Amino acid sequence: MNIKALFGSAVVLAVVAYGATTSYLVHYDHETAPKLSSLSPTNNNPKAKAAFDTIAEARCDYCHTKDAKLPFYASLPVAKQLMQRDIKRGLQHFQIQPVLNALEKGEAVDEESLARMQFVVEHDMMPPKMYLTMHWHAALGEKGKKAMLEWIKESRIKNYDAAGLVAPQF
């Protein structure tokens, strides 16, 4: 067998392995993602439900909660160190568990969390590009961004502008 054929076989094998791994991760991510209970009031609020689904699809909980069940590669050398660093940073910057809890109960999310999420969504700061190399489905896309921003706007109007004193653009 010549070098070109050997190299070609190695490339094909690498592509197949990468495809199989990312396919498995899509399945794993969906199976272990945060879920609303059937009794959650959020199930009856389309904007809040769409925001929850966006958060669950992106798996924000991996780096922004303390107890997420991580994918298999989280224990592999190099990946383990990278993920531990990302989780440490993620928890320092934002903890999403209170948001998930509020959505489960149908309660208001605090203003600071809404502002932080809005900033991150508007500036395409999450999920990190490195994460997206293995979790393609986690990219927010226009639909996810719209869902998050509409819910944030609705939440602010409903919970923090009862007197109607804030101009609509703010």
PDB file of C-alpha atoms in Angstrom:
ATOM      1  CA  MET A   1       0.000   0.000   0.000  1.00  0.00           C
ATOM      2  CA  ASN A   2       1.418   3.381  -0.909  1.00  0.00           C
ATOM      3  CA  ILE A   3       1.648   6.479   1.296  1.00  0.00           C
ATOM      4  CA  LYS A   4      -1.237   8.287  -0.454  1.00  0.00           C
ATOM      5  CA  ALA A   5      -3.622   5.395   0.134  1.00  0.00           C
ATOM      6  CA  LEU A   6      -2.508   5.073   3.736  1.00  0.00           C
ATOM      7  CA  PHE A   7      -2.968   8.803   4.323  1.00  0.00           C
ATOM      8  CA  GLY A   8      -6.376   8.718   2.607  1.00  0.00           C
ATOM      9  CA  SER A   9      -7.468   5.797   4.793  1.00  0.00           C
ATOM     10  CA  ALA A  10      -6.339   7.641   7.926  1.00  0.00           C
ATOM     11  CA  VAL A  11      -8.311  10.745   6.903  1.00  0.00           C
ATOM     12  CA  VAL A  12     -11.440   8.693   6.209  1.00  0.00           C
ATOM     13  CA  LEU A  13     -11.066   6.899   9.546  1.00  0.00           C
ATOM     14  CA  ALA A  14     -10.642  10.224  11.379  1.00  0.00           C
ATOM     15  CA  VAL A  15     -13.720  11.712   9.699  1.00  0.00           C
ATOM     16  CA  VAL A  16     -15.807   8.642  10.541  1.00  0.00           C
ATOM     17  CA  ALA A  17     -14.619   8.672  14.169  1.00  0.00           C
ATOM     18  CA  TYR A  18     -15.356  12.407  14.491  1.00  0.00           C
ATOM     19  CA  GLY A  19     -18.813  11.969  12.933  1.00  0.00           C
ATOM     20  CA  ALA A  20     -19.641   9.036  15.194  1.00  0.00           C
ATOM     21  CA  THR A  21     -18.457  10.926  18.284  1.00  0.00           C
ATOM     22  CA  THR A  22     -20.438  14.075  17.503  1.00  0.00           C
ATOM     23  CA  SER A  23     -23.525  11.987  16.696  1.00  0.00           C
ATOM     24  CA  TYR A  24     -23.206  10.228  20.034  1.00  0.00           C
ATOM     25  CA  LEU A  25     -22.822  13.584  21.800  1.00  0.00           C
ATOM     26  CA  VAL A  26     -26.030  14.915  20.243  1.00  0.00           C
ATOM     27  CA  HIS A  27     -27.854  11.886  21.635  1.00  0.00           C
ATOM     28  CA  TYR A  28     -26.125  12.147  25.044  1.00  0.00           C
ATOM     29  CA  ASP A  29     -26.743  15.883  25.304  1.00  0.00           C
ATOM     30  CA  HIS A  30     -30.450  15.461  24.573  1.00  0.00           C
ATOM     31  CA  GLU A  31     -30.867  12.537  26.957  1.00  0.00           C
ATOM     32  CA  THR A  32     -29.191  14.251  29.907  1.00  0.00           C
ATOM     33  CA  ALA A  33     -30.307  17.865  29.299  1.00  0.00           C
ATOM     34  CA  PRO A  34     -32.299  19.761  31.926  1.00  0.00           C
ATOM     35  CA  LYS A  35     -36.016  19.111  31.560  1.00  0.00           C
ATOM     36  CA  LEU A  36     -39.101  20.818  32.887  1.00  0.00           C
ATOM     37  CA  SER A  37     -41.510  18.721  34.898  1.00  0.00           C
ATOM     38  CA  SER A  38     -44.922  18.191  33.344  1.00  0.00           C
ATOM     39  CA  LEU A  39     -46.386  20.405  36.085  1.00  0.00           C
ATOM     40  CA  SER A  40     -44.104  23.374  35.426  1.00  0.00           C
ATOM     41  CA  PRO A  41     -46.052  26.580  34.654  1.00  0.00           C
ATOM     42  CA  THR A  42     -43.385  27.363  32.046  1.00  0.00           C
ATOM     43  CA  ASN A  43     -44.917  24.695  29.804  1.00  0.00           C
ATOM     44  CA  ASN A  44     -47.873  27.071  29.364  1.00  0.00           C
ATOM     45  CA  ASN A  45     -45.765  30.129  28.500  1.00  0.00           C
ATOM     46  CA  PRO A  46     -44.483  29.780  24.917  1.00  0.00           C
ATOM     47  CA  LYS A  47     -41.725  32.399  25.246  1.00  0.00           C
ATOM     48  CA  ALA A  48     -40.407  31.062  28.544  1.00  0.00           C
ATOM     49  CA  LYS A  49     -40.615  27.483  27.228  1.00  0.00           C
ATOM     50  CA  ALA A  50     -38.678  28.433  24.082  1.00  0.00           C
ATOM     51  CA  ALA A  51     -35.995  30.097  26.229  1.00  0.00           C
ATOM     52  CA  PHE A  52     -35.751  27.046  28.493  1.00  0.00           C
ATOM     53  CA  ASP A  53     -35.479  24.794  25.443  1.00  0.00           C
ATOM     54  CA  THR A  54     -32.700  26.994  24.050  1.00  0.00           C
ATOM     55  CA  ILE A  55     -30.766  26.821  27.328  1.00  0.00           C
ATOM     56  CA  ALA A  56     -31.237  23.046  27.460  1.00  0.00           C
ATOM     57  CA  GLU A  57     -30.248  22.559  23.801  1.00  0.00           C
ATOM     58  CA  ALA A  58     -27.057  24.601  24.252  1.00  0.00           C
ATOM     59  CA  ARG A  59     -26.335  22.682  27.486  1.00  0.00           C
ATOM     60  CA  CYS A  60     -25.417  25.836  29.386  1.00  0.00           C
ATOM     61  CA  ASP A  61     -25.588  23.665  32.488  1.00  0.00           C
ATOM     62  CA  TYR A  62     -22.340  21.892  31.603  1.00  0.00           C
ATOM     63  CA  CYS A  63     -20.259  24.942  32.565  1.00  0.00           C
ATOM     64  CA  HIS A  64     -22.728  27.033  34.548  1.00  0.00           C
ATOM     65  CA  THR A  65     -23.952  24.525  37.174  1.00  0.00           C
ATOM     66  CA  LYS A  66     -22.008  22.489  39.680  1.00  0.00           C
ATOM     67  CA  ASP A  67     -23.622  19.093  39.193  1.00  0.00           C
ATOM     68  CA  ALA A  68     -24.059  18.527  35.457  1.00  0.00           C
ATOM     69  CA  LYS A  69     -23.341  15.008  34.263  1.00  0.00           C
ATOM     70  CA  LEU A  70     -20.587  15.589  31.718  1.00  0.00           C
ATOM     71  CA  PRO A  71     -19.974  13.626  28.511  1.00  0.00           C
ATOM     72  CA  PHE A  72     -17.521  10.726  28.415  1.00  0.00           C
ATOM     73  CA  TYR A  73     -14.628  12.764  27.080  1.00  0.00           C
ATOM     74  CA  ALA A  74     -14.620  14.929  30.242  1.00  0.00           C
ATOM     75  CA  SER A  75     -12.385  12.342  31.888  1.00  0.00           C
ATOM     76  CA  LEU A  76      -9.875  12.038  29.038  1.00  0.00           C
ATOM     77  CA  PRO A  77      -6.452  13.676  29.308  1.00  0.00           C
ATOM     78  CA  VAL A  78      -6.298  17.213  27.873  1.00  0.00           C
ATOM     79  CA  ALA A  79     -10.088  17.411  27.514  1.00  0.00           C
ATOM     80  CA  LYS A  80     -10.422  17.002  31.285  1.00  0.00           C
ATOM     81  CA  GLN A  81      -8.118  19.923  31.986  1.00  0.00           C
ATOM     82  CA  LEU A  82      -9.785  22.120  29.365  1.00  0.00           C
ATOM     83  CA  MET A  83     -13.249  21.326  30.669  1.00  0.00           C
ATOM     84  CA  GLN A  84     -12.295  21.866  34.298  1.00  0.00           C
ATOM     85  CA  ARG A  85     -10.921  25.277  33.333  1.00  0.00           C
ATOM     86  CA  ASP A  86     -14.096  26.130  31.375  1.00  0.00           C
ATOM     87  CA  ILE A  87     -16.352  25.001  34.232  1.00  0.00           C
ATOM     88  CA  LYS A  88     -14.364  27.016  36.771  1.00  0.00           C
ATOM     89  CA  ARG A  89     -14.612  30.120  34.577  1.00  0.00           C
ATOM     90  CA  GLY A  90     -18.243  29.454  33.766  1.00  0.00           C
ATOM     91  CA  LEU A  91     -19.208  29.216  37.427  1.00  0.00           C
ATOM     92  CA  GLN A  92     -17.248  32.368  38.247  1.00  0.00           C
ATOM     93  CA  HIS A  93     -19.073  34.376  35.585  1.00  0.00           C
ATOM     94  CA  PHE A  94     -22.608  33.003  35.799  1.00  0.00           C
ATOM     95  CA  GLN A  95     -24.575  30.276  37.547  1.00  0.00           C
ATOM     96  CA  ILE A  96     -27.632  29.213  35.614  1.00  0.00           C
ATOM     97  CA  GLN A  97     -29.198  26.883  38.203  1.00  0.00           C
ATOM     98  CA  PRO A  98     -31.272  29.712  39.765  1.00  0.00           C
ATOM     99  CA  VAL A  99     -32.615  30.518  36.278  1.00  0.00           C
ATOM    100  CA  LEU A 100     -33.523  26.871  35.663  1.00  0.00           C
ATOM    101  CA  ASN A 101     -35.173  26.689  39.101  1.00  0.00           C
ATOM    102  CA  ALA A 102     -37.206  29.853  38.465  1.00  0.00           C
ATOM    103  CA  LEU A 103     -38.333  28.556  35.074  1.00  0.00           C
ATOM    104  CA  GLU A 104     -39.350  25.228  36.633  1.00  0.00           C
ATOM    105  CA  LYS A 105     -41.474  27.067  39.197  1.00  0.00           C
ATOM    106  CA  GLY A 106     -42.783  29.665  36.740  1.00  0.00           C
ATOM    107  CA  GLU A 107     -41.222  32.422  38.842  1.00  0.00           C
ATOM    108  CA  ALA A 108     -39.446  35.622  37.853  1.00  0.00           C
ATOM    109  CA  VAL A 109     -35.759  35.415  37.006  1.00  0.00           C
ATOM    110  CA  ASP A 110     -33.689  38.097  38.721  1.00  0.00           C
ATOM    111  CA  GLU A 111     -32.782  41.213  36.732  1.00  0.00           C
ATOM    112  CA  GLU A 112     -29.040  40.618  36.859  1.00  0.00           C
ATOM    113  CA  SER A 113     -29.367  37.158  35.317  1.00  0.00           C
ATOM    114  CA  LEU A 114     -31.619  38.526  32.579  1.00  0.00           C
ATOM    115  CA  ALA A 115     -29.105  41.294  31.824  1.00  0.00           C
ATOM    116  CA  ARG A 116     -26.164  38.882  31.763  1.00  0.00           C
ATOM    117  CA  MET A 117     -27.963  36.464  29.437  1.00  0.00           C
ATOM    118  CA  GLN A 118     -29.068  39.298  27.152  1.00  0.00           C
ATOM    119  CA  PHE A 119     -25.509  40.624  26.860  1.00  0.00           C
ATOM    120  CA  VAL A 120     -24.084  37.178  26.111  1.00  0.00           C
ATOM    121  CA  VAL A 121     -26.738  36.425  23.487  1.00  0.00           C
ATOM    122  CA  GLU A 122     -26.491  39.822  21.788  1.00  0.00           C
ATOM    123  CA  HIS A 123     -22.700  39.567  21.575  1.00  0.00           C
ATOM    124  CA  ASP A 124     -22.533  35.885  20.497  1.00  0.00           C
ATOM    125  CA  MET A 125     -20.337  35.050  23.467  1.00  0.00           C
ATOM    126  CA  MET A 126     -21.757  31.614  24.209  1.00  0.00           C
ATOM    127  CA  PRO A 127     -21.435  28.755  23.664  1.00  0.00           C
ATOM    128  CA  PRO A 128     -17.640  28.862  23.209  1.00  0.00           C
ATOM    129  CA  LYS A 129     -16.337  28.017  19.731  1.00  0.00           C
ATOM    130  CA  MET A 130     -14.235  25.125  21.037  1.00  0.00           C
ATOM    131  CA  TYR A 131     -17.333  23.568  22.618  1.00  0.00           C
ATOM    132  CA  LEU A 132     -19.195  23.866  19.316  1.00  0.00           C
ATOM    133  CA  THR A 133     -16.578  21.731  17.555  1.00  0.00           C
ATOM    134  CA  MET A 134     -18.017  18.721  19.396  1.00  0.00           C
ATOM    135  CA  HIS A 135     -21.575  19.932  20.101  1.00  0.00           C
ATOM    136  CA  TRP A 136     -22.772  21.381  16.772  1.00  0.00           C
ATOM    137  CA  HIS A 137     -26.393  21.422  17.850  1.00  0.00           C
ATOM    138  CA  ALA A 138     -25.605  23.780  20.733  1.00  0.00           C
ATOM    139  CA  ALA A 139     -25.148  26.888  18.567  1.00  0.00           C
ATOM    140  CA  LEU A 140     -27.988  29.261  19.372  1.00  0.00           C
ATOM    141  CA  GLY A 141     -28.651  30.353  15.798  1.00  0.00           C
ATOM    142  CA  GLU A 142     -31.170  33.051  14.967  1.00  0.00           C
ATOM    143  CA  LYS A 143     -34.094  31.036  16.358  1.00  0.00           C
ATOM    144  CA  GLY A 144     -32.416  30.483  19.733  1.00  0.00           C
ATOM    145  CA  LYS A 145     -31.251  34.084  19.992  1.00  0.00           C
ATOM    146  CA  LYS A 146     -34.728  35.345  19.161  1.00  0.00           C
ATOM    147  CA  ALA A 147     -36.293  32.994  21.723  1.00  0.00           C
ATOM    148  CA  MET A 148     -33.944  34.154  24.468  1.00  0.00           C
ATOM    149  CA  LEU A 149     -34.275  37.868  23.715  1.00  0.00           C
ATOM    150  CA  GLU A 150     -38.074  37.765  23.425  1.00  0.00           C
ATOM    151  CA  TRP A 151     -38.358  35.928  26.741  1.00  0.00           C
ATOM    152  CA  ILE A 152     -35.955  38.333  28.442  1.00  0.00           C
ATOM    153  CA  LYS A 153     -37.943  41.308  27.152  1.00  0.00           C
ATOM    154  CA  GLU A 154     -41.248  39.751  28.230  1.00  0.00           C
ATOM    155  CA  SER A 155     -39.807  38.910  31.658  1.00  0.00           C
ATOM    156  CA  ARG A 156     -38.543  42.415  32.228  1.00  0.00           C
ATOM    157  CA  ILE A 157     -41.836  44.031  31.220  1.00  0.00           C
ATOM    158  CA  LYS A 158     -43.920  41.614  33.288  1.00  0.00           C
ATOM    159  CA  ASN A 159     -41.769  41.500  36.409  1.00  0.00           C
ATOM    160  CA  TYR A 160     -39.811  44.726  36.568  1.00  0.00           C
ATOM    161  CA  ASP A 161     -41.893  47.437  34.872  1.00  0.00           C
ATOM    162  CA  ALA A 162     -45.298  47.082  36.491  1.00  0.00           C
ATOM    163  CA  ALA A 163     -45.830  50.861  36.394  1.00  0.00           C
ATOM    164  CA  GLY A 164     -45.000  51.022  32.668  1.00  0.00           C
ATOM    165  CA  LEU A 165     -42.348  53.673  33.266  1.00  0.00           C
ATOM    166  CA  VAL A 166     -39.619  52.186  31.079  1.00  0.00           C
ATOM    167  CA  ALA A 167     -39.591  53.159  27.411  1.00  0.00           C
ATOM    168  CA  PRO A 168     -40.151  50.124  25.111  1.00  0.00           C
ATOM    169  CA  GLN A 169     -36.673  50.326  23.539  1.00  0.00           C
ATOM    170  CA  PHE A 170     -35.145  49.789  26.986  1.00  0.00           C
TER     171      PHE A 170
END
